[in-house]
Coordinates of C-alpha atoms in Angstrom, one line a residue:
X1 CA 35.4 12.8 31.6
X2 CA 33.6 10.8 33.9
X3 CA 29.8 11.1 34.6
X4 CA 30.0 11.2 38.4
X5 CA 33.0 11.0 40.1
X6 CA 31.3 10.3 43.6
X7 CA 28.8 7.5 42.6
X8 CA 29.9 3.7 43.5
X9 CA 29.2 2.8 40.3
X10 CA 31.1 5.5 38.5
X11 CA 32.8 2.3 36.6
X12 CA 29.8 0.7 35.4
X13 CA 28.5 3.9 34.1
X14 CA 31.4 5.4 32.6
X15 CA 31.3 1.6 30.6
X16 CA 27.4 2.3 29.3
X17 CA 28.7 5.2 28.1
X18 CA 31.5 4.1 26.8
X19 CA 29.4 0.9 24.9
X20 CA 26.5 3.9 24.3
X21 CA 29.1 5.8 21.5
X22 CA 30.6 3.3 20.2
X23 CA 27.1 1.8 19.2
X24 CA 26.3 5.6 17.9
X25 CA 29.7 5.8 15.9
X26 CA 27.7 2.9 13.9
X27 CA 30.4 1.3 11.3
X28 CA 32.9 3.7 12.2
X29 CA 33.7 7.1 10.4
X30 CA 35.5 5.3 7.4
X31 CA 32.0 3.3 6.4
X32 CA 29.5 6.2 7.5
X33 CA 31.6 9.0 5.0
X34 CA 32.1 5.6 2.3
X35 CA 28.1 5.2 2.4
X36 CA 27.4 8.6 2.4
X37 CA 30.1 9.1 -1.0
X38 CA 27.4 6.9 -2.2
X39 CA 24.7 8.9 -1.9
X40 CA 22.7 7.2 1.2
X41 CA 22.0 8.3 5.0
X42 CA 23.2 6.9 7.4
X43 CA 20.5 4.3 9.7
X44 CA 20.2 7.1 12.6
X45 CA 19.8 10.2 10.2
X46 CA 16.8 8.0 8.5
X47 CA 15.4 7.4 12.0
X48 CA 15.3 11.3 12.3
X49 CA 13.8 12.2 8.9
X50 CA 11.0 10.0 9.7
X51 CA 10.0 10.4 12.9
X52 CA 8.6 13.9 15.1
X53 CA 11.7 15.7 16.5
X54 CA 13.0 14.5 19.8
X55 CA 10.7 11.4 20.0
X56 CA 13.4 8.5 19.3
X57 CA 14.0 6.5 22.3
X58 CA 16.5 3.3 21.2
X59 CA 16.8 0.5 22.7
X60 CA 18.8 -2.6 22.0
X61 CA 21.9 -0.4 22.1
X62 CA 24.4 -2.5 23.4
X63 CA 23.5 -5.6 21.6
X64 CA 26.6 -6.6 19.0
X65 CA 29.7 -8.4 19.3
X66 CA 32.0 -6.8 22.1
X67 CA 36.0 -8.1 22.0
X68 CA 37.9 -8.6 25.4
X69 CA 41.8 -8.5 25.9
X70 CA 43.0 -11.1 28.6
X71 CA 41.8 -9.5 31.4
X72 CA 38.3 -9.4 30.3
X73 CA 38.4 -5.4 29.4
X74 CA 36.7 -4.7 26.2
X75 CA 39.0 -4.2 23.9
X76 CA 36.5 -3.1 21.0
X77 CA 32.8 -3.5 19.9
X78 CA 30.6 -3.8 17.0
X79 CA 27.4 -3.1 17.4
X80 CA 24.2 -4.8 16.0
X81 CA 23.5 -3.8 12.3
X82 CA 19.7 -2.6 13.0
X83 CA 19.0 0.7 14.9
X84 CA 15.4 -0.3 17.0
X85 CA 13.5 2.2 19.2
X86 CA 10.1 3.7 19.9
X87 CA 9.4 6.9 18.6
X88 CA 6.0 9.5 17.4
X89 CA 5.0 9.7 14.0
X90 CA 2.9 12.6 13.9
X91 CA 2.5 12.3 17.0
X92 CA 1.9 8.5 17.2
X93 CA 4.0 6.2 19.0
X94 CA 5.5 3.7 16.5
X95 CA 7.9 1.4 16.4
X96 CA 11.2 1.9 14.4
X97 CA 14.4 0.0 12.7
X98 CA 16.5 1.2 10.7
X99 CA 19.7 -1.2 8.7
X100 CA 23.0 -0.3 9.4
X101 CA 24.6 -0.8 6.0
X102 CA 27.7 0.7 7.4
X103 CA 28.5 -2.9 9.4
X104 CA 28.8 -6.8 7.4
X105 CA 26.5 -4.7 5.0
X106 CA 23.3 -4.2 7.1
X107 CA 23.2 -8.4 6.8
X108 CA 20.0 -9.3 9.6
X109 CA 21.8 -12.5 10.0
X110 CA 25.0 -11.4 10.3
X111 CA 24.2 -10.1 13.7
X112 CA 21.5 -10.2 16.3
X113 CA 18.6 -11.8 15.0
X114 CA 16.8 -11.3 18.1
X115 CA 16.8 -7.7 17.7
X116 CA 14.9 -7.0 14.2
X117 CA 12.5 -9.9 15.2
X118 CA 11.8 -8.0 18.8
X119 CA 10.9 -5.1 16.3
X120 CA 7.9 -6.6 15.3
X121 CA 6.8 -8.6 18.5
X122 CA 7.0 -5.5 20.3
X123 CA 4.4 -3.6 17.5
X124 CA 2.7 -7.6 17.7
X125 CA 2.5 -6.7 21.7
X126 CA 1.6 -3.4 22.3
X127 CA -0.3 -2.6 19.1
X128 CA 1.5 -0.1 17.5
X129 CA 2.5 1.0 13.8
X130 CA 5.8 -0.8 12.7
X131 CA 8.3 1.1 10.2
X132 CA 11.1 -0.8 8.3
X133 CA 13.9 1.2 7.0
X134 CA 15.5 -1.6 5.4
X135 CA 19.3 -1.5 3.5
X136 CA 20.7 -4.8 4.0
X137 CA 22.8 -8.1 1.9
X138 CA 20.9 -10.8 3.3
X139 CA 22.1 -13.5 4.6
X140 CA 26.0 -14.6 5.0
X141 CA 27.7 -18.0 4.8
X142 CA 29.8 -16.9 7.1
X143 CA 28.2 -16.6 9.7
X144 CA 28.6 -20.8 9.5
X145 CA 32.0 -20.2 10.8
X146 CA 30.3 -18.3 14.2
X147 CA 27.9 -20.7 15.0
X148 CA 29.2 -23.8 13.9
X149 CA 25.9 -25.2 12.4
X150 CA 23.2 -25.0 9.8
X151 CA 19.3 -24.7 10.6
X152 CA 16.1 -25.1 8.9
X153 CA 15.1 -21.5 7.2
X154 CA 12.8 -19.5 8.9
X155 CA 12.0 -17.8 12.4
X156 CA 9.9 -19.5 14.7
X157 CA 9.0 -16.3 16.6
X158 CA 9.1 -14.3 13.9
X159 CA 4.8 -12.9 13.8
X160 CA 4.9 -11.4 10.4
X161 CA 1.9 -12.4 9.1
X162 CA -0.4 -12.0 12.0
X163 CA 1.0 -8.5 12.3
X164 CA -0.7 -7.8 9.4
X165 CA -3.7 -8.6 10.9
X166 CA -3.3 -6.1 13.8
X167 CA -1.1 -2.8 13.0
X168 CA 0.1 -0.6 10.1
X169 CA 3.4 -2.0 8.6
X170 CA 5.7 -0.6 6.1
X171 CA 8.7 -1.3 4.8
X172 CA 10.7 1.6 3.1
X173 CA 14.0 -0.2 1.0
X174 CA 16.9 2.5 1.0
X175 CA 19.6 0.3 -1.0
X176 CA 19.8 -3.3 -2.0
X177 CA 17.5 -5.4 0.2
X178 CA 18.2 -8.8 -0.9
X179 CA 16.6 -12.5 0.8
X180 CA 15.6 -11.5 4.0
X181 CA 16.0 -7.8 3.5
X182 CA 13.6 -8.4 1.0
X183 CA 10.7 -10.4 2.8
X184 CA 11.1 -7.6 5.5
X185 CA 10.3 -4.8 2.5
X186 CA 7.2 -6.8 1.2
X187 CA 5.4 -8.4 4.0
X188 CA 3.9 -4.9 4.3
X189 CA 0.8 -3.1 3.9
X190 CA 2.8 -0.5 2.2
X191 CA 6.2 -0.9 0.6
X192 CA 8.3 2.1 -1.0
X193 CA 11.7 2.1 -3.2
X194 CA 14.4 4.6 -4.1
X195 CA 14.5 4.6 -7.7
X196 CA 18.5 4.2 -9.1
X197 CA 19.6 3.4 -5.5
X198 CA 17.4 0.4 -4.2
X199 CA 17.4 -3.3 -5.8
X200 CA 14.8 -6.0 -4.1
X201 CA 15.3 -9.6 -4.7
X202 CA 14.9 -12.7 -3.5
X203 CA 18.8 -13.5 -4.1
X204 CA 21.4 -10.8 -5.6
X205 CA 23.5 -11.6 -8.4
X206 CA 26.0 -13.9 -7.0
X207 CA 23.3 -16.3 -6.0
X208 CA 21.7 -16.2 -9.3
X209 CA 24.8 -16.6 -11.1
X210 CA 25.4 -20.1 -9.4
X211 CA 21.8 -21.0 -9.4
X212 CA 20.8 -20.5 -13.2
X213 CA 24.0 -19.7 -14.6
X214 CA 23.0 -15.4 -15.9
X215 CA 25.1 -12.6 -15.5
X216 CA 22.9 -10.0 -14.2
X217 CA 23.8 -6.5 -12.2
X218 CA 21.7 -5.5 -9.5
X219 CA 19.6 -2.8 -10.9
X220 CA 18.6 -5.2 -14.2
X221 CA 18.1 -7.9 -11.0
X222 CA 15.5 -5.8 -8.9
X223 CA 15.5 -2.0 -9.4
X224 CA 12.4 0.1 -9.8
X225 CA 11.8 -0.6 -13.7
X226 CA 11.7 -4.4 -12.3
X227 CA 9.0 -3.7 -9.5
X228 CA 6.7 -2.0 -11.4
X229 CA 5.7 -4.7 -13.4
X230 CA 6.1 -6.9 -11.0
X231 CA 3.8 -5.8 -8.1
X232 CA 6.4 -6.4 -5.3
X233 CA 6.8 -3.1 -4.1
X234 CA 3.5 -0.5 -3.8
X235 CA 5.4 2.8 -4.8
X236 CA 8.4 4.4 -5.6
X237 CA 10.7 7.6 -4.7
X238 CA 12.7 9.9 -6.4
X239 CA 15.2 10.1 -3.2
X240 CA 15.4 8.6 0.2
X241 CA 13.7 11.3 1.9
X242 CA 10.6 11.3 -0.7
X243 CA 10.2 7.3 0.3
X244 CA 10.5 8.4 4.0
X245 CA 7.6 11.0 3.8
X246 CA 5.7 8.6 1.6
X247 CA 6.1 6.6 4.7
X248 CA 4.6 9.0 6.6
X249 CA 1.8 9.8 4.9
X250 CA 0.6 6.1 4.4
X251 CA 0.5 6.3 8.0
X252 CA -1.4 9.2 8.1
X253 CA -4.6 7.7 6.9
X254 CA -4.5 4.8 9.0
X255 CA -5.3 3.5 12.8
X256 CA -3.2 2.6 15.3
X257 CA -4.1 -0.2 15.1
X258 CA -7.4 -2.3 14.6
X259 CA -9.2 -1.9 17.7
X260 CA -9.2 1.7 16.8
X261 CA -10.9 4.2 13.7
X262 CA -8.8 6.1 11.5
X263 CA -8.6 9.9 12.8
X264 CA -10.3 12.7 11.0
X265 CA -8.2 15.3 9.9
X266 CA -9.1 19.5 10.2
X267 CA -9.8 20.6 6.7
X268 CA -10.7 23.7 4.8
X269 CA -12.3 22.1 2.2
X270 CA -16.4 22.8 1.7
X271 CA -17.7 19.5 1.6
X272 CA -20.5 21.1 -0.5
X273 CA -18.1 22.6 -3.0
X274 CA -19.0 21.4 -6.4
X275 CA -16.6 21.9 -9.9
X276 CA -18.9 22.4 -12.5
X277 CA -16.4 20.9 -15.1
X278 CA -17.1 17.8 -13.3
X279 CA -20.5 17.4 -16.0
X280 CA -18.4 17.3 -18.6
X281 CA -15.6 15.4 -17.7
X282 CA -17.1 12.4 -19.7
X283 CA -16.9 12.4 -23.1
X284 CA -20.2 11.8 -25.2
X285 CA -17.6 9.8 -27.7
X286 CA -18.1 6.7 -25.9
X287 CA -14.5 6.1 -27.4
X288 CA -12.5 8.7 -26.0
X289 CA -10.8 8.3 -23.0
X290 CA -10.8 10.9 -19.6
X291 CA -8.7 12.0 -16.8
X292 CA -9.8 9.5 -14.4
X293 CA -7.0 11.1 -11.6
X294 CA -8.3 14.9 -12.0
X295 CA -11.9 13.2 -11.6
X296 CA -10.7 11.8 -8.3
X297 CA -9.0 15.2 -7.2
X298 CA -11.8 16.9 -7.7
X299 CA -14.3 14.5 -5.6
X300 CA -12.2 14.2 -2.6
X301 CA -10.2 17.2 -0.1
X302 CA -7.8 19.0 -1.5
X303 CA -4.5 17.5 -1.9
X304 CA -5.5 14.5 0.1
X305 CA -5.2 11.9 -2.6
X306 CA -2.5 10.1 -2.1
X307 CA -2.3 6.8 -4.7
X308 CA -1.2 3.2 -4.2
X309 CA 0.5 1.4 -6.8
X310 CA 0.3 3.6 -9.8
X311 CA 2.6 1.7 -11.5
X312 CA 1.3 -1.7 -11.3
X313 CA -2.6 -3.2 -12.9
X314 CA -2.3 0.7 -14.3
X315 CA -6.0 -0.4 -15.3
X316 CA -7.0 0.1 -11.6
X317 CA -6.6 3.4 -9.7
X318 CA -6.5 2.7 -5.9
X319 CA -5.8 5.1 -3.5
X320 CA -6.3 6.4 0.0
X321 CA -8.0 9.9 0.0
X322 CA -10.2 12.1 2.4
X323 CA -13.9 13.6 2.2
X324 CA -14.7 16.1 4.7
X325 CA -11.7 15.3 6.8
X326 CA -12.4 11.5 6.9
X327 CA -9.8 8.7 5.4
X328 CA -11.2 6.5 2.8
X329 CA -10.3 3.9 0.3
X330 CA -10.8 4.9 -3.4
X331 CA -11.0 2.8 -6.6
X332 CA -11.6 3.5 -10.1
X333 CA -10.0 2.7 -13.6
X334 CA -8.0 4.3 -15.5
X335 CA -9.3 4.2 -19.3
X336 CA -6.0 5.0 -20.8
X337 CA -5.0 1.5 -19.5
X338 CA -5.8 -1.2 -21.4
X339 CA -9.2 0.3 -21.8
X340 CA -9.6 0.2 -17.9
X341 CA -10.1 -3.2 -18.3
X342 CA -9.5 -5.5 -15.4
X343 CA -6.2 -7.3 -15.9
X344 CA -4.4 -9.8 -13.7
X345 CA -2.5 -7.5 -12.3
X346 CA -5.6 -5.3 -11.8
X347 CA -7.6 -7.6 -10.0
X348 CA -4.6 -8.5 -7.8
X349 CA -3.9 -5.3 -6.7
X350 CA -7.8 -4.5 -6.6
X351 CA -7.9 -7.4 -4.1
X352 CA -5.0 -6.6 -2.0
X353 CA -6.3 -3.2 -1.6
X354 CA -9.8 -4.1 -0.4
X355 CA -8.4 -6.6 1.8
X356 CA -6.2 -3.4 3.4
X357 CA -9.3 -1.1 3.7
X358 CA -11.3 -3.8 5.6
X359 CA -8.1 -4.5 7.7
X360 CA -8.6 -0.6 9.1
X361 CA -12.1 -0.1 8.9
X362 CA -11.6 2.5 6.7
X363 CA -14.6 2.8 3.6
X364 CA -14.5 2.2 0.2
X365 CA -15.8 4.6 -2.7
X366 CA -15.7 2.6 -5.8
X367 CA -15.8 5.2 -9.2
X368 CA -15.8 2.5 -11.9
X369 CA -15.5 3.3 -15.8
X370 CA -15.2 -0.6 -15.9
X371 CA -15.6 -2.0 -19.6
X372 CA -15.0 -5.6 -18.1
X373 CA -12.4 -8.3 -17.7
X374 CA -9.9 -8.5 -19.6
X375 CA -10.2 -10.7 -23.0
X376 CA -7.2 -12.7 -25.5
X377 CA -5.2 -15.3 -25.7
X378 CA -2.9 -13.2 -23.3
X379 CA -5.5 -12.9 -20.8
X380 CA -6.3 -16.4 -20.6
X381 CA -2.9 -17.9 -20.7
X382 CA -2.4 -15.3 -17.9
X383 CA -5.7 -16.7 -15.7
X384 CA -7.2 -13.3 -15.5
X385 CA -10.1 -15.1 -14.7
X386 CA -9.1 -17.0 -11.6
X387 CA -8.0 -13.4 -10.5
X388 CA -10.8 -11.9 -11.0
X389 CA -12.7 -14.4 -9.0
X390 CA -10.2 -14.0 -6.2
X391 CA -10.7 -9.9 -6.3
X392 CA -14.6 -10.7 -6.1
X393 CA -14.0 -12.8 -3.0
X394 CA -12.3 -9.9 -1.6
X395 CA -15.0 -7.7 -1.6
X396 CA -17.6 -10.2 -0.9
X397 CA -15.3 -11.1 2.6
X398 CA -15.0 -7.2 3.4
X399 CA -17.2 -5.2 6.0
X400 CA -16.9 -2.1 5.7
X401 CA -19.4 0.4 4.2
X402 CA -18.8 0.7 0.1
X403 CA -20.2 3.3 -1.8
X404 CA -20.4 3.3 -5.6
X405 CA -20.9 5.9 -8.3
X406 CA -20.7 4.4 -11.5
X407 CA -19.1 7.1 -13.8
X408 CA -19.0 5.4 -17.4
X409 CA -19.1 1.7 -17.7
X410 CA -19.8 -1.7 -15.9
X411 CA -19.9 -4.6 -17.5
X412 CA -19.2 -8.6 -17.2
X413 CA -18.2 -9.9 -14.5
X414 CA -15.8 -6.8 -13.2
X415 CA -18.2 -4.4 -14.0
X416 CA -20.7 -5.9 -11.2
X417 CA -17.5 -5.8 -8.3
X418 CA -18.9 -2.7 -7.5
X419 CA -19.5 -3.6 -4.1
X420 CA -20.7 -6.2 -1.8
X421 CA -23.8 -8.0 -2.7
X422 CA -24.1 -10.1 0.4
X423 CA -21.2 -9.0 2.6
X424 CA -20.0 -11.9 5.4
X425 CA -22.8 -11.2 7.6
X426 CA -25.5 -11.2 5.0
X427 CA -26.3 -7.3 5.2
X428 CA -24.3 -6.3 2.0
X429 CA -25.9 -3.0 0.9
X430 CA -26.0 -2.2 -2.8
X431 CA -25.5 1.9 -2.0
X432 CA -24.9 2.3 -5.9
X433 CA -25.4 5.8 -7.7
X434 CA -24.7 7.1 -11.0
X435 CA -23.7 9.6 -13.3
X436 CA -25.9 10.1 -16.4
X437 CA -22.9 8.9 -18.5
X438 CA -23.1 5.6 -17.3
X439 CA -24.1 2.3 -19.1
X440 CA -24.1 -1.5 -17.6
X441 CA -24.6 -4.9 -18.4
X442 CA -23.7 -8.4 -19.0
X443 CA -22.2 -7.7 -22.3
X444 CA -20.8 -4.0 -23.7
X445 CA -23.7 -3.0 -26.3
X446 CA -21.0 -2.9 -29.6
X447 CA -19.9 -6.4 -29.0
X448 CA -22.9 -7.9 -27.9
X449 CA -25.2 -6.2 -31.0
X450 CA -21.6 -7.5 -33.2
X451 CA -22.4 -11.3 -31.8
X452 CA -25.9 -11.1 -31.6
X453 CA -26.9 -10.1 -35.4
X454 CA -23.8 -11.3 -37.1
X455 CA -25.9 -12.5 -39.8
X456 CA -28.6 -10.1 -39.7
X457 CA -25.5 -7.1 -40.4
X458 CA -23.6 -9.5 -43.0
X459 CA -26.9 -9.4 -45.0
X460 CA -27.9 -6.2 -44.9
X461 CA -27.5 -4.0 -47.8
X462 CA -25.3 -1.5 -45.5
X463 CA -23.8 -3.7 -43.2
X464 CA -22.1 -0.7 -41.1
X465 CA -25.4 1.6 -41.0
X466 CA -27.7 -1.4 -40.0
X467 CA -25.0 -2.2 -36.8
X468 CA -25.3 1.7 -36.0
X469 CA -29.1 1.1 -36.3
X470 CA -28.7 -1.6 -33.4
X471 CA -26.6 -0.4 -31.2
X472 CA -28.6 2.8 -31.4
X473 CA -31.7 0.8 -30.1
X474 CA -30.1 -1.3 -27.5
X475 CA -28.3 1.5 -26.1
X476 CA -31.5 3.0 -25.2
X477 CA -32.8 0.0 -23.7
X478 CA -29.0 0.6 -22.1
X479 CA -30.1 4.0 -20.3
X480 CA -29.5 4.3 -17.0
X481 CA -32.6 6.0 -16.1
X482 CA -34.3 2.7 -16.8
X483 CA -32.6 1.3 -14.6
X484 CA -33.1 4.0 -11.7
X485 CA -37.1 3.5 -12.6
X486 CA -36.5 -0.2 -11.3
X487 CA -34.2 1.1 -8.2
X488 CA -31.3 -0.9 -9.8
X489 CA -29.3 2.3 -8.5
X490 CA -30.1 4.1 -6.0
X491 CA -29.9 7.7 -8.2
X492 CA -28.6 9.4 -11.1
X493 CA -27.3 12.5 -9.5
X494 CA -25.2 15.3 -11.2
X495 CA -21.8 14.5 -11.3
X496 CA -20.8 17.5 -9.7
X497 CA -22.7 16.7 -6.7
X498 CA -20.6 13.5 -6.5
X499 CA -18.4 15.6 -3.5
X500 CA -21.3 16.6 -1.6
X501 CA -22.9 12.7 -1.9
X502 CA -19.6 11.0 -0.4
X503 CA -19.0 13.9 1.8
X504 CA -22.3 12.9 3.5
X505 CA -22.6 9.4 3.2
X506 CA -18.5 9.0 4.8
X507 CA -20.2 10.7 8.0
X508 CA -22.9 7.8 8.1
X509 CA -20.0 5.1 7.1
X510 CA -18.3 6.1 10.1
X511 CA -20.6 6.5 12.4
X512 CA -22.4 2.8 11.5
X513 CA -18.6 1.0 11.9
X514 CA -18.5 2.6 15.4
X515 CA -21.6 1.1 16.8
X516 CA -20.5 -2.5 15.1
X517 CA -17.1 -2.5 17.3
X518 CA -13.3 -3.1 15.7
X519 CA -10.6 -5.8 16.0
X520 CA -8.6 -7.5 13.7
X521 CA -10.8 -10.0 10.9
X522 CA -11.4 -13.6 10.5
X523 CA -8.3 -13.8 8.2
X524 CA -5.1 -11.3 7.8
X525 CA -4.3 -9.3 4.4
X526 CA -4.3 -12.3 2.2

């Protein structure tokens, strides 16, 4: 049927049309019902899961590779292997592309580069949240036989990293996302996987069969069990329509972009509600661990907590979160970790997360049961160190508002990151609190008393009852309420008025960063 039968240029728009379905038919229905037999959506039903109802407008829909008989008809076409429009996201306009596995396997490469990098130099131009739903085999050697040469790697106007700087950007891997796939997944500020169904690497099995000579399948390669140790990807899903709402609900706590504040969110929640279990959640058995995530859950609105990276520097808790409607950065440790002690990996991903908070302005509430960095042969081979330093720097470089409420332990080196001493324009605030569990210093008191009087225990007649005898002394030197007489913290408070403290003090975080103005930093996510 034609669209209008009287129009001049019934022709011309009988051929959009035409082009317009054959782009939507995607690989054709041979590849779409093959991919689907395998378990995945297709690139436009992923578009539709993520975004609010009736928002998507494409564009880039005729871009591929059309074929023309003799005449100069078209004879057939294939269209681009991204799907790109703009679309809301709860009720935000957003940018979107999805990978079209169905066609040359969602390669970027393989078809028109200029669409996937317009992706982002449009969210780079007009400021708006970008949202890579990536499925695709990298790059192709054939595609040598198209154009007829090689280049130097790389994209010239390809903004990636200064994107960071400016917008929310996350890439959600729905299958294999190999080289470029890959990059597109991880230079991110949040990055989610389907656990059994996606594999992220740098090159897929062929490539490192030729280049190192191991047999290796994808999943052993860059599945899920891979990524968590590896810090690569923030989170992972149990299907691909769990990685698309996590997608959402990153978003959720974050701008627009930089120039703007995070928006509050309505909530039921009494911001002077207060669990009484909360003053007993810390054992008196200094050696017994708690549940640093029910801790958290009960501090912040209900069912806001939403946690980045669980898997990796398990040590570290960091998370997004609200209080009294307001987004906000949380970190804390989790004891049943490695003591809570700050690993490499810890103070990596403590880094990157601060460096993501001060991107968006939003504030960080620091709950540290820190016992210190981490110590051993290990450790040092590792250069925990180094890392810690650089997680240090983080904080030091950040500027928003930080509030800490020490809930157990802070010692060493980690155990003083609570916050900025001297942020980067000199006016780092020490807004430190603390529960009446919590003990500090240079040196835990067990290990320090153990170096300390080495000689003095060795000697005595009962070595173990004169150690107990020490640490019994310097652990009430130790007390916190000392150091509150010397406003070294700013109050012990009862922790289950720890709610009602952030609740109040997010108001006045907020309010401050408003008068200071916004924009992106000095320096992009590092």
């Amino acid at each position: 049927m034609r669209i209008n039968e009287t129009s001049q240029w019934s022709d011309e728009l009988d051929e959009l049309e035409r082009r317009r379905q054959l782009a939507r038919a995607m690989g054709g229905e041979e590849a779409v019902a093959k991919s689907r037999s395998l378990g995945f959506l297709d690139a436009r039903a992923r578009i539709e899961h993520l975004i609010d109802d009736g928002t998507f407008e494409e564009m880039g829909m005729l871009a591929g590779r059309g074929r023309y008989g003799p005449g100069g008809g078209l004879d057939g076409f294939t269209p681009s292997t991204q799907v790109l429009g703009l679309a809301r996201i709860a009720g935000r306009r957003s940018v979107v592309i999805s990978d079209d596995f169905t066609i040359r396997g969602g390669s970027s490469e393989a078809s028109v580069a200029e669409k996937w990098i317009y992706a982002d130099r449009y969210a780079f131009e007009y400021r708006l949240p970008l949202v890579r739903l990536v499925h695709s085999g990298g790059g192709s050697v054939k595609l040598l036989d198209r154009t007829g040469f090689t280049k130097i790697p790389g994209y010239a106007q390809w903004p990636y990293s200064a994107l960071l700087g400016m917008v929310p950007v996350v890439g959600v891997a729905l299958g294999p996302a190999a080289g470029l796939g890959a990059i597109r997944v991880c230079a991110s500020h949040f990055s989610v996987m389907v656990r059994g169904s996606s594999q992220v690497f740098a090159g897929g099995p062929p490539v490192v069969k030729q280049a190192i000579g191991l047999e290796i399948d994808k999943e052993s390669l860059g599945g899920h069990q891979v990524h968590r140790s590896s810090g690569a990807v923030s989170n992972f899903a149990a299907t691909e329509l769990d990685a698309i709402d996590q997608a959402r609900r990153f978003l959720s706590f974050l701008p627009q972009n930089v120039w703007v504040q995070p928006s509050r969110c309505p909530t039921e929640d009494d911001p002077g509600r207060a669990d009484d279990w909360l003053n007993e959640a810390i054992p008196k058995n200094r050696r017994r661990v708690f549940d640093a995530r029910r801790v958290i859950e009960a501090i912040f609105d209900a069912g806001s907590v939403f946690e980045i990276s669980p898997s990796y520097g398990g040590s570290t808790i960091t998370a997004f979160a609200r209080a009294n409607g307001y987004s906000v950065g949380v970190i804390s440790n989790d004891p049943r970790v490695a003591g809570g002690a700050m690993t490499r990996a810890a103070a990596r991903k403590f880094a990157r997360f601060v460096d993501l908070c001060d991107t968006f302005h939003l504030p960080i509430v620091h709950l540290p049961d820190q016992p210190g960095t981490m110590t051993g042969p290990d450790a040092e081979r590792e250069g925990t160190l180094t890392a810690v330093l650089e997680a240090s720097a983080a904080i030091e470089q950040s500027s928003v508002p930080w509030l800490g409420v020490v809930l157990r332990r802070c010692f060493g080196l980690a155990g003083g990151m609570i916050g900025p001493w001297v942020g980067p324009s000199g006016m780092g605030l020490p807004h430190r609190f603390a529960w009446p569990s919590a003990r500090w210093g240079s040196i835990p008191i067990e290990g320090g008393v153990a170096a300390a009087f080495r000689k003095e225990i060795e000697g005595a007649e009962d070595p173990a009852a004169k150690q107990l005898e020490l640490e019994a002394r310097y652990h009430g030197i130790g007390s916190p309420f000392r150091t509150a007489e010397r406003f070294g913290v700013v109050d012990i408070i009862e922790p289950r008025q720890t709610r009602r403290l952030v609740c109040n003090w997010v108001e006045d975080a907020y309010a401050a960063a408003s008068t200071r103005g916004f924009g992106p930093k000095s320096r992009t996510m590092r």
